[in-house]
Structures are given as structure tokens and as C-alpha cells.
Coordinates of C-alpha atoms in Angstrom, one line a residue:
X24 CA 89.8 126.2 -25.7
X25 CA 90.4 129.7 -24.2
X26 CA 88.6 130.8 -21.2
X27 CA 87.8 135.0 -20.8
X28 CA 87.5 135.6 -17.1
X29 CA 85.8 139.1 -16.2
X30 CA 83.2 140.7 -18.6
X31 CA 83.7 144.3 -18.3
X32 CA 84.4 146.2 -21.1
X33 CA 87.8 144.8 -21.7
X34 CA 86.1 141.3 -21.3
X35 CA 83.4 142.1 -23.7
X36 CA 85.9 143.1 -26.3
X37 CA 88.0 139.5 -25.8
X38 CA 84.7 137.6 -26.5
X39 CA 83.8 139.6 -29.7
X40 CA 87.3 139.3 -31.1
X41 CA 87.3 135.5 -30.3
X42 CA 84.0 135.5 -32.4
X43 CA 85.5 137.1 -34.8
X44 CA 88.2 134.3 -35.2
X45 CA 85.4 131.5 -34.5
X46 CA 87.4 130.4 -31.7
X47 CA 85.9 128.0 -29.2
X48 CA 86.1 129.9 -25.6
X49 CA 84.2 130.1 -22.3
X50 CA 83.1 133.0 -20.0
X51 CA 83.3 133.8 -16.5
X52 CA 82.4 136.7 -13.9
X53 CA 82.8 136.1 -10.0
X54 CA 79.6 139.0 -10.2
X55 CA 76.3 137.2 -10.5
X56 CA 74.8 140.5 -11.9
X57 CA 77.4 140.7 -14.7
X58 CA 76.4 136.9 -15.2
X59 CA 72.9 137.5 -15.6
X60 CA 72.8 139.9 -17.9
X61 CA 75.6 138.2 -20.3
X62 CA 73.0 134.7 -20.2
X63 CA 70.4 137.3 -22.3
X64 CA 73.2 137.0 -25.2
X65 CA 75.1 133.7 -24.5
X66 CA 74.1 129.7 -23.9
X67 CA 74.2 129.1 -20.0
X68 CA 76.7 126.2 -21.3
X69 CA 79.0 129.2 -22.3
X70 CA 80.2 129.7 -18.6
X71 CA 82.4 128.2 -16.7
X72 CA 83.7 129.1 -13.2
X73 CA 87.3 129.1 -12.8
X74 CA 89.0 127.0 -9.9
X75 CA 92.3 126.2 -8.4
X76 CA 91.2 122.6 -9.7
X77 CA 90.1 123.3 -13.5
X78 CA 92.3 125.3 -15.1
X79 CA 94.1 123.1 -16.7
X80 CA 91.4 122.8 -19.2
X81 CA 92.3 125.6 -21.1
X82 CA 95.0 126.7 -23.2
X83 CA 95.1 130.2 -22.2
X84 CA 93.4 131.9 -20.0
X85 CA 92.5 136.2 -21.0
X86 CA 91.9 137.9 -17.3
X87 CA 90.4 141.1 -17.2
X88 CA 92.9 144.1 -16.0
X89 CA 91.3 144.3 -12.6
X90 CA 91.6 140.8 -11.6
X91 CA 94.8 140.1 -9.5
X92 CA 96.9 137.2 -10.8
X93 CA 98.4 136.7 -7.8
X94 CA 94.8 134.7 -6.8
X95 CA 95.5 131.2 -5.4
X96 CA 93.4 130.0 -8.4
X97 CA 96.1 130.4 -10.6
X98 CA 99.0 129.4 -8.5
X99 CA 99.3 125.8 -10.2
X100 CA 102.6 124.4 -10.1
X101 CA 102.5 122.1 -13.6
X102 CA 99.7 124.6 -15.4
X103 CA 99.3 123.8 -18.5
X104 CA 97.8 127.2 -19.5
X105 CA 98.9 130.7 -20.2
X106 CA 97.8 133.7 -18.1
X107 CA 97.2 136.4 -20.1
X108 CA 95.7 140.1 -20.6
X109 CA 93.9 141.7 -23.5
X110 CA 97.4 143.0 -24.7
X111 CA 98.6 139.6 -25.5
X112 CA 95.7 138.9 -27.9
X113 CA 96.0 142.7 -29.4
X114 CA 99.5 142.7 -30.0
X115 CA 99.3 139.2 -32.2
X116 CA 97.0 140.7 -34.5
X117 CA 98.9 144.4 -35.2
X118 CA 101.7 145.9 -36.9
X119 CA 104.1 147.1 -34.0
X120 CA 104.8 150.0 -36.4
X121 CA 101.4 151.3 -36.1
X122 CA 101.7 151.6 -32.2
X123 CA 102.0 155.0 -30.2
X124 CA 102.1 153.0 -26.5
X125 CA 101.9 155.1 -23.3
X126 CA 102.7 154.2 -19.6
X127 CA 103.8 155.7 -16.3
X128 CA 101.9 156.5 -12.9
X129 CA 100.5 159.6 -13.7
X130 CA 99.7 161.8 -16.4
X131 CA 99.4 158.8 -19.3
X132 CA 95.8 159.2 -20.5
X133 CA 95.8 163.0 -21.1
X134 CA 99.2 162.4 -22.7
X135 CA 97.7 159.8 -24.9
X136 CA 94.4 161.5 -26.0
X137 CA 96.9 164.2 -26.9
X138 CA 99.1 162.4 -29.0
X139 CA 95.6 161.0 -30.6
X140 CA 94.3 164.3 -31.3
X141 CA 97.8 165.5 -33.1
X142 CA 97.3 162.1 -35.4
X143 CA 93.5 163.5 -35.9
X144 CA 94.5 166.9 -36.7
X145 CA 97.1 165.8 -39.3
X146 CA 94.1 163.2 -40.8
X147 CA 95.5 160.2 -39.7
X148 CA 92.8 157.8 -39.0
X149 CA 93.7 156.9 -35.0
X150 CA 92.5 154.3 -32.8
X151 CA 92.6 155.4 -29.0
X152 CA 91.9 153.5 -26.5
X153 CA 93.5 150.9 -23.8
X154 CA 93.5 152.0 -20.3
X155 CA 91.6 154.5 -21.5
X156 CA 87.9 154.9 -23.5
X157 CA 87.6 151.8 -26.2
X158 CA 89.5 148.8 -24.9
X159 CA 92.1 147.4 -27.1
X160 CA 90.7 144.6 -29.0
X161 CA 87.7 147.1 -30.4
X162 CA 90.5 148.5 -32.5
X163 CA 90.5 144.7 -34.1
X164 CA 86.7 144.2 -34.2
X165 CA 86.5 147.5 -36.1
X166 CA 85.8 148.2 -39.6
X167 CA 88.0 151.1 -39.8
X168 CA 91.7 151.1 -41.1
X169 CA 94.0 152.7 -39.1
X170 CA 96.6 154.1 -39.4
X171 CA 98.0 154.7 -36.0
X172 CA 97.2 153.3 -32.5
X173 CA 97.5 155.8 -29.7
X174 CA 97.2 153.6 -26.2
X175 CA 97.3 153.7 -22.7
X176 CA 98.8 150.3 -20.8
X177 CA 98.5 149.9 -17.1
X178 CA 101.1 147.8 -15.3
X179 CA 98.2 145.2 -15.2
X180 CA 98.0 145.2 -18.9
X181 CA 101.9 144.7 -19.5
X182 CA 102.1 142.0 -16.7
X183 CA 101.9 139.1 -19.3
X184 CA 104.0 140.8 -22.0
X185 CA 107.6 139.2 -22.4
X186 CA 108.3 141.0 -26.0
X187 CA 106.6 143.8 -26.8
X188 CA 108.1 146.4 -29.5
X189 CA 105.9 149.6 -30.9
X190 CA 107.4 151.9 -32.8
X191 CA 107.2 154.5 -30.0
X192 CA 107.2 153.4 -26.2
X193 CA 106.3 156.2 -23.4
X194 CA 106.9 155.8 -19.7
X195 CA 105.6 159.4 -18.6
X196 CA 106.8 158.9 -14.9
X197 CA 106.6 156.4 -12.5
X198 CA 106.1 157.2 -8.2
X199 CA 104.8 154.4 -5.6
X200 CA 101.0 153.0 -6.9
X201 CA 99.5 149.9 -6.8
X202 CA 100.9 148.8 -3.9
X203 CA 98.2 146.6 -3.1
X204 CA 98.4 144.5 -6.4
X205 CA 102.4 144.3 -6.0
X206 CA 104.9 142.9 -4.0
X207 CA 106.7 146.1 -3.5
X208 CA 107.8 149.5 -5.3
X209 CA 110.2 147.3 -7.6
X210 CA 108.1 144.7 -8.8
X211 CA 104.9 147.7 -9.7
X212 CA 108.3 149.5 -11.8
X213 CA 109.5 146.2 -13.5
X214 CA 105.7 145.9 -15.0
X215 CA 105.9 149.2 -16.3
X216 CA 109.4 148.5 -17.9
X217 CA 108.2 145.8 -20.2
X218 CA 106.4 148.5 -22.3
X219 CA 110.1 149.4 -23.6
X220 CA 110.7 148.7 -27.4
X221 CA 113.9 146.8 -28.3
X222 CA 113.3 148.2 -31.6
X223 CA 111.3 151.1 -31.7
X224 CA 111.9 154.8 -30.0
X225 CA 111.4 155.0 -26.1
X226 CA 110.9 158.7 -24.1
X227 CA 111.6 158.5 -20.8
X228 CA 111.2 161.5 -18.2
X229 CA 114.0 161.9 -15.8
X230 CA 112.3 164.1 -13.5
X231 CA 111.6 161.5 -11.2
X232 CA 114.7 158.8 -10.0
X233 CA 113.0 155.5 -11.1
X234 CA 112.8 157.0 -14.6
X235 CA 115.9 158.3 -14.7
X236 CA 117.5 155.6 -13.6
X237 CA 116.1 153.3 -16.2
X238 CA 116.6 155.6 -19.1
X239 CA 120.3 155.3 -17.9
X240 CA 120.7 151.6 -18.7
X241 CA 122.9 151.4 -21.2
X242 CA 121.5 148.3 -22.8
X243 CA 118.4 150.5 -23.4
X244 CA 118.9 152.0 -27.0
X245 CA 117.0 154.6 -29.4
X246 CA 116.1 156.5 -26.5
X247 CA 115.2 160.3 -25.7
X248 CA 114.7 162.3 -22.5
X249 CA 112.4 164.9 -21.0
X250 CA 112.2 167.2 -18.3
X251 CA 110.6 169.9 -16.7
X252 CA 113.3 170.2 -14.0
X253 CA 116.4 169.2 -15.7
X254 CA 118.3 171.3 -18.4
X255 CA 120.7 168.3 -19.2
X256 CA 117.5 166.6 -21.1
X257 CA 117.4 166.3 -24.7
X258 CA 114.1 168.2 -24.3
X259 CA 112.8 170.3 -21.4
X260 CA 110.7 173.0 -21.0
X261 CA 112.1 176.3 -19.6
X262 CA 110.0 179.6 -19.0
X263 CA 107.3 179.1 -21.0
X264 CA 109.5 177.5 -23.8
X265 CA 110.1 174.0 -25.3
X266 CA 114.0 173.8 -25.9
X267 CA 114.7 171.1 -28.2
X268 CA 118.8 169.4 -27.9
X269 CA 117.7 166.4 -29.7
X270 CA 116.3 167.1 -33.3
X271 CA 117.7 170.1 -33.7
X272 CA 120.8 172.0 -31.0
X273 CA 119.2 174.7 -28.5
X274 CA 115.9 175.5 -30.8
X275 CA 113.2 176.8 -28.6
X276 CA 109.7 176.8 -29.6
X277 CA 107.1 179.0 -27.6
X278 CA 104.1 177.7 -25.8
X279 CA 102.6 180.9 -24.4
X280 CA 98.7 180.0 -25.6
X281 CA 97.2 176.4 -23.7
X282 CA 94.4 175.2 -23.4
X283 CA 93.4 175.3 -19.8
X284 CA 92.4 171.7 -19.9
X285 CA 96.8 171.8 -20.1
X286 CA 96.9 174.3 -17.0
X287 CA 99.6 173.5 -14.3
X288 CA 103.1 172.2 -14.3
X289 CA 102.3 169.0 -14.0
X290 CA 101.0 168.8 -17.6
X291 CA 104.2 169.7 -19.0
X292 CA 105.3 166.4 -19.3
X293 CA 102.5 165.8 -21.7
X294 CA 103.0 168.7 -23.3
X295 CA 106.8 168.0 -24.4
X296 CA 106.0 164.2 -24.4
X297 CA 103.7 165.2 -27.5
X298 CA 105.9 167.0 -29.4
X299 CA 108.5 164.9 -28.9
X300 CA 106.2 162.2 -30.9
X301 CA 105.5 165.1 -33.7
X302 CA 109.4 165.1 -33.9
X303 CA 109.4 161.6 -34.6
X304 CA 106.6 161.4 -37.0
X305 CA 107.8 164.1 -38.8
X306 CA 104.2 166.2 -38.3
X307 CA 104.1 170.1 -39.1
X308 CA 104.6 171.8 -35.9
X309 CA 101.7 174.1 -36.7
X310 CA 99.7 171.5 -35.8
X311 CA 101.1 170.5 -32.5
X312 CA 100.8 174.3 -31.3
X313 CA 97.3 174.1 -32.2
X314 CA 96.3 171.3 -30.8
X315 CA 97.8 171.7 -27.3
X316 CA 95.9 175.5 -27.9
X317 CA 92.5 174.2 -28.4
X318 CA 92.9 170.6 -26.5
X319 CA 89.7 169.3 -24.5
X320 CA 90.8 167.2 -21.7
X321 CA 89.3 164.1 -20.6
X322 CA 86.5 164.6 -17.3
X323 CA 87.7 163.8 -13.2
X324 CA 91.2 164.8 -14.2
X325 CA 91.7 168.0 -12.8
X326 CA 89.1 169.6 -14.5
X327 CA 87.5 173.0 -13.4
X328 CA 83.9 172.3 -12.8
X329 CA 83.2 175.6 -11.4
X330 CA 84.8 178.8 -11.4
X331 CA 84.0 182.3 -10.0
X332 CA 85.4 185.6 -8.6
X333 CA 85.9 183.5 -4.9
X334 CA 85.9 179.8 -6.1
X335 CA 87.5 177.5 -8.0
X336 CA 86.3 173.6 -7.9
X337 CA 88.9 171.2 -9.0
X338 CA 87.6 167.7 -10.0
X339 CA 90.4 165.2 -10.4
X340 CA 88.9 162.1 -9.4
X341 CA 91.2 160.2 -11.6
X342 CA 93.2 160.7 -8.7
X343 CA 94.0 157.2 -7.5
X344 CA 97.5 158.0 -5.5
X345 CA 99.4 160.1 -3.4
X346 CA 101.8 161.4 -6.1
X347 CA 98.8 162.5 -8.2
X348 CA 97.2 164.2 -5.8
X349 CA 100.0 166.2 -4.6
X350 CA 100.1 167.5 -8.2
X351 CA 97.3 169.1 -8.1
X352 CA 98.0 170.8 -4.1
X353 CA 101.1 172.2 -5.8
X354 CA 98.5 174.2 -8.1
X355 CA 96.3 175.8 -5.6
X356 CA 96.5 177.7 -2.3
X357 CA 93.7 177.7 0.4
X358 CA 92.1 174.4 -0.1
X359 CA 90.2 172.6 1.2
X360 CA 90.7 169.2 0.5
X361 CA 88.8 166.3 -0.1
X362 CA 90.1 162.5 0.0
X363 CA 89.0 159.2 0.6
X364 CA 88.3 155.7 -1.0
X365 CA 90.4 152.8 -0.7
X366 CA 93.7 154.2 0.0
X367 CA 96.4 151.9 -1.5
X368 CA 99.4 153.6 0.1
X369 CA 100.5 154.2 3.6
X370 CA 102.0 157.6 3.8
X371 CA 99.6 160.0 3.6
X372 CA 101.4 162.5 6.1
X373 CA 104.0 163.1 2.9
X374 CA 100.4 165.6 2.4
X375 CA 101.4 167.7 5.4
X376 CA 104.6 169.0 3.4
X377 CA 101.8 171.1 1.5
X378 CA 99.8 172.1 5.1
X379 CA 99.8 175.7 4.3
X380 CA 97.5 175.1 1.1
X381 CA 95.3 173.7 3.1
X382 CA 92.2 175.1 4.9
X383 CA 90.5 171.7 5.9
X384 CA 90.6 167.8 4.7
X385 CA 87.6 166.1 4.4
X386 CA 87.5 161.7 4.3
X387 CA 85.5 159.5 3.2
X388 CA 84.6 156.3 2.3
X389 CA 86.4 153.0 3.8
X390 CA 90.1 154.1 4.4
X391 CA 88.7 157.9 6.2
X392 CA 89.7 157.4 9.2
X393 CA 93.0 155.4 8.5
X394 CA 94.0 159.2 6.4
X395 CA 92.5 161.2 9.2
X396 CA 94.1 159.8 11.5
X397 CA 97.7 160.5 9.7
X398 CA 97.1 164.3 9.5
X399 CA 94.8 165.1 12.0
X400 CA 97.5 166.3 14.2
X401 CA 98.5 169.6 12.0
X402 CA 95.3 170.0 10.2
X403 CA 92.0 170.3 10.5
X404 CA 90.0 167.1 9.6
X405 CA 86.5 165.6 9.3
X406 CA 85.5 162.0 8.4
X407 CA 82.4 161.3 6.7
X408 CA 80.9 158.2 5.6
X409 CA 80.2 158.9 2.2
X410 CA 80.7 162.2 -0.5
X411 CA 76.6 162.9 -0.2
X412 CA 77.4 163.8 3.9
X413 CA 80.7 165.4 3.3
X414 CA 79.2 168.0 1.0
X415 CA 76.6 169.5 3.5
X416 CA 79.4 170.1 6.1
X417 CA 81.6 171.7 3.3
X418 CA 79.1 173.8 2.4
X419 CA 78.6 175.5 6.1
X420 CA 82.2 175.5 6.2
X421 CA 82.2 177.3 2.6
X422 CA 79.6 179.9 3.7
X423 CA 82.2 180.8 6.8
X424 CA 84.5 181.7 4.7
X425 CA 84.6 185.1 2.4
X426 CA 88.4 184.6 1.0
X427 CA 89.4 183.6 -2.2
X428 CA 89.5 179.4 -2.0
X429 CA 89.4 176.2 -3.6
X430 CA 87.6 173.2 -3.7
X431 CA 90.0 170.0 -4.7
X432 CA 88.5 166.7 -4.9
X433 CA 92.1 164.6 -5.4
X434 CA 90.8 161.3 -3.1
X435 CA 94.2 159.9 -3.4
X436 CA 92.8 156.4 -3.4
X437 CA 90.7 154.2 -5.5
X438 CA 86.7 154.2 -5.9
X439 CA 85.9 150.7 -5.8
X440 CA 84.5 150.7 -1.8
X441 CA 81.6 153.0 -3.0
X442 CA 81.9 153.1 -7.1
X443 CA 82.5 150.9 -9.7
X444 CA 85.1 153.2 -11.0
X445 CA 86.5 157.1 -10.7
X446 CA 84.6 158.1 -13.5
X447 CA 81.5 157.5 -11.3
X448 CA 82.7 158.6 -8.7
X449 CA 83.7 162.1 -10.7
X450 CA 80.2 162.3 -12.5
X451 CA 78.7 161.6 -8.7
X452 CA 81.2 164.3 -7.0
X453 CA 80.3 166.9 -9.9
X454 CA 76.1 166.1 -9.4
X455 CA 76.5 166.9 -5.5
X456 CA 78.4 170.1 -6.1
X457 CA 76.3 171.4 -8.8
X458 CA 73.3 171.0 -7.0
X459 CA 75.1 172.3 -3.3
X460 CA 76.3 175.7 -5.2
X461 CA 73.0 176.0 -7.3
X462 CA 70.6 175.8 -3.9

């Protein structure tokens, strides 16, 4: 008997896949809502709430992503069960060969819709999904064949995995997240390093030191580095040029025409991460260079929202962590900044290295004054309650001002105080905006 515990998306998908198999399960969320509606479609003798005391009932146990396992519940000296994520159950039912798998702290989901859209473009049928879009397990419940998986895996997903092995494993770049789910920086990175393939190809960046020092481990074979920084990588990107050292000595390819969904340097790493996998896969470069010419990026990642002869308005609520909004400072001058949420890291005065892009920094939501309160004393700040009261004291401050400026919203925390996810919280931030600049 299995038990699925959380019925989110990722849940949903479990339970249809354990249809699919007939196999005999039960069903839990701790949200009465989600419970409710889910008794429309399933027998009331379907659920079963999950204790410290009753676990044992089960042979394993699928958690959603975004419940912690470190609850007391599951701290059970002689279990009898197994703990595991939506991973487990999709990698036991496909090819390791068919996987393209992608993870890192920042960056990972545009660098795996891009890697998806080169598959596309070179009519390969391609599931994406994971972290991001369709969860894994809908890539089993479909009746499409495919013929390569493109997917995203957060630290949460690979928490459970002991031996996993596509044929391509990506760790885009890794900087302090999660802190709140982890013990410490070490034991967030040692989730992240069970994505590497023992028998595939792995790309590491060395940009950052907790990549590189991984990719220097010498029991860590079939492996290929990238950099934006560092000219001693097998690929980098120099000038507006990919130089390739690994399939072929010193060739440069020119990337002079992006999309500007691939604007800033942070995206490089995608960029060269992408055709890196072309390499591999032996695609026709012509169809890498048009891909990363016409790509559309997914929304609340740094996406231009608005744009004019004095404004610019930044949306990257995907923005979950320090590092990832600091990325997008690097990109803009006179800002004014907006941040707020549940802030899972401390250090939010690492922001005032950048305190000369800044015009103003506006908080919100739960951790505002906590952030205020570590930059208040070299720039300007104002807390706010929520994103609705924020905007009407950013546009006075907007109508001030007749410079060229930016609007970022880079919250540098996650959504969950206000908002069931930054994707809400992006589409909410966009509608106040839109209707603040249109009145």
C-alpha cells in the first residue's frame, strides 16, 4: 500500500500514475480545501492522515516537493517505509538514456525550456517538465512517445535519489538557498550533487566555488566545464563569442543576435550550457543559433513587462534568493527596488555592494521589516504590508522623478506568506503595474 501525501500538481500526477498501474494507495493533504475538492473525485475512504503513529502502514510513502522531510512525522526510528519524491516513481519507469536532467540555484528552468525547444526545433518529440510546467509523472501518464525528457530537479526532488544516471546531468550553479529546508550550505549542495550521472555526461559551471570545486573531484568522470569568467573552461563565452576547447580546439562560434528573453550576462550560462548539449547530441548548429535568436522565455523571470523612452519594468518574481536577485541589480542602474516575502536567508546587506543602482527599496510582505532593517542605514527604504500598498507610494515616487529608471521586482524571498506560488505572485505584480502606469 503506498500512501501520496500532498495533492498539488505533483501529487495529482502520483495518483494518476498509480491508477495507471492499479496500485492500491491512499491520499492525504494537511489543507482542508485541497481535501474537499479531491472528495468530488475520490471515496472519503481514499484518505488517510498521516501521523508520527501510522506510518508504518505503508510501504512507501510519495511526499509532495514542498513538504519538508525533516517533519517529526517521519522521524521513526524502525520505519518500515520508504520516503520518497515523484522522482523515485519516474525514474523506475524510464530509459536513463532519454534524460536531459537540469539542476543548480539559479538559472535551471530557462536553461531547460531551452534545451527543450533545441529538441523541438530538431523534431524530436520532448517532454518538459519537473520543477518546471508538467510534473514528472504526466510524461508516464501520456500517450505520446518521446523521445527525449528535458527536466528540471529541485534539491527537494533529488533528496530521496541514491542512484540516479541520465545520459546528460546539469548543475548550472549552486549559491546559498533553501536555508530554511537544510541544515546548512553543505547539506542544500549535497542534494543537488546526487543529480550527477555515474554513467552519463555531467556539465558543471565553475564560475562559482561550490561548482568548481565539485567538478574537480576526480572520482567524477565524463565531465565538461563552462564559464563565463574563466578562460581555462572547456567552454566559455568571451566577447560576444562561444569558444569551444572541448569538441573541437579554440573554435569560436558567434552569438551576436539573442533573443531578449536571453538579455544579461547572467543568461550566458544557459546559453553555453545549451550548446554544449547540441555538442553532445550531435544537433546542426543552425539550429541552436536559431533557437537562442527567436527564444520566448518563461513569465516572472526577468521579463520586461514594460518598456519606454524613461522606463523599463523588470518582473523576475521567480526570484526566490539573494544570489538571483543580485543578477538582475548587476543589469540595471537607477532602480528602484522591490523585495519582500518570506526571506529564507540572512544577509541581505550583501545588496548594499550594488547601493549605487539603487534609487529606493521597497518591502513587503512578512520578512519587510527584517530586510529593511538590514539596509536602511545606506538606502532609502519603505515597508509596506502588501504589493497592492507598495505600488501607490512607488508611483508618487515615480512621478518625482524625470530620469531614465527602472522598476525591478527581484523579492529575493519566497511567495508563500501572501501567494501560493511566484507565478501568482508575478501575474499579481504585473496586474497592479499595468493598471498603475495605464491610470
Amino acid at each position: 500500500m503506498f500512501l501520496v501525501y500532498g495533492l498539488q500538481k505533483t501529487g495529482i500526477s502520483i495518483t494518476k500514475l498509480l491508477e495507471k498501474k492499479n496500485q492500491a494507495f491512499k491520499i492525504w493533504d494537511d489543507n482542508p480545501l485541497v481535501r474537499k475538492n479531491f472528495k468530488k473525485k475520490y471515496e472519503s475512504k481514499l484518505f488517510f492522515n498521516p501521523t508520527h503513529d501510522n506510518l508504518n502502514n505503508f510501504k512507501k510513502i510519495f511526499v509532495s516537493p514542498g513538504i519538508s522531510l525533516r517533519q517529526k512525522k517521519f522521524q521513526i526510528k524502525n520505519k518500515s517505509f520508504q520516503l520518497h519524491r515523484d522522482l523515485n516513481l519516474y525514474i523506475s519507469n524510464t530509459e536513463n538514456q532519454k534524460i536531459i536532467s537540469v539542476t543548480g540555484t539559479n538559472g535551471k528552468s530557462t536553461t531547460t525550456k531551452l534545451i527543450g525547444d533545441i529538441l523541438k526545433k530538431n523534431n524530436i518529440k520532448t517532454f518538459v517538465g519537473g520543477n518546471i510546467g508538467e510534473p514528472l509523472c504526466n510524461s508516464l501518464i501520456s500517450k505520446k512517445k518521446f523521445g527525449f525528457h528535458a527536466i528540471e530537479l529541485s534539491s527537494f526532488q533529488l533528496e530521496t535519489v541514491k542512484d540516479f544516471d541520465s545520459k546528460i546531468s546539469i548543475i548550472t550553479n549552486l549559491s546559498a538557498d533553501h536555508l530554511d529546508r537544510y541544515k546548512n550550505l553543505v547539506d542544500y549542495i549535497n542534494q543537488k550533487k546526487k543529480i550527477i550521472s555515474k554513467n552519463g555526461i555531467n556539465l558543471f559551471s565553475i564560475d562559482d566555488k561550490y561548482s568548481r570545486k565539485i567538478f574537480l573531484q576526480k572520482k567524477i568522470k565524463n565531465k565538461i566545464s563552462f564559464s563565463i569568467l574563466d578562460q581555462s573552461a572547456d567552454v566559455y563565452m568571451e566577447k560576444g563569442f562561444i569558444i569551444d576547447n572541448f569538441f573541437k580546439n579554440n573554435r569560436k562560434v558567434l552569438i551576436n543576435n539573442i533573443s531578449r528573453e536571453l538579455e544579461g550576462h547572467f543568461n550566458y550560462q544557459n546559453i553555453l550550457i545549451a550548446y554544449i548539449c547540441s555538442k553532445i547530441l550531435k544537433l546542426p548548429e543552425k539550429n541552436f543559433i536559431h533557437v537562442i535568436k527567436n527564444f520566448k522565455g518563461l513569465p516572472y523571470r526577468s521579463s520586461i513587462i514594460f518598456k519606454n523612452k524613461n522606463l523599463k519594468v523588470i518582473n523576475n518574481s521567480k526570484s526566490t534568493n539573494i544570489n538571483s536577485t543580485i543578477n538582475s541589480i548587476k543589469n540595471y542602474s537607477k532602480i528602484y527596488l522591490i523585495l519582500g516575502g518570506i526571506a529564507k536567508e540572512k544577509n541581505f546587506e550583501i545588496l548594499l555592494k550594488y547601493q549605487k543602482r539603487i534609487i529606493c527599496v521597497y518591502t513587503f510582505g512578512k520578512s519587510a521589516t527584517f530586510i529593511g532593517n538590514k539596509l536602511k542605514k545606506s538606502l532609502n527604504v519603505k515597508k509596506f504590508v502588501n504589493l497592492k500598498s507598495l505600488m501607490k507610494q512607488l508611483m508618487k515616487d515615480l512621478k518625482k522623478n524625470t530620469d531614465k529608471s527602472n522598476i525591478l521586482f527581484a523579492p529575493a524571498c519566497t511567495s508563500f506568506d501572501q501567494y501560493e506560488n511566484f507565478e501568482e505572485r508575478g501575474k499579481h505584480f504585473s496586474k497592479l503595474i499595468t493598471e498603475s502606469l495605464n491610470k
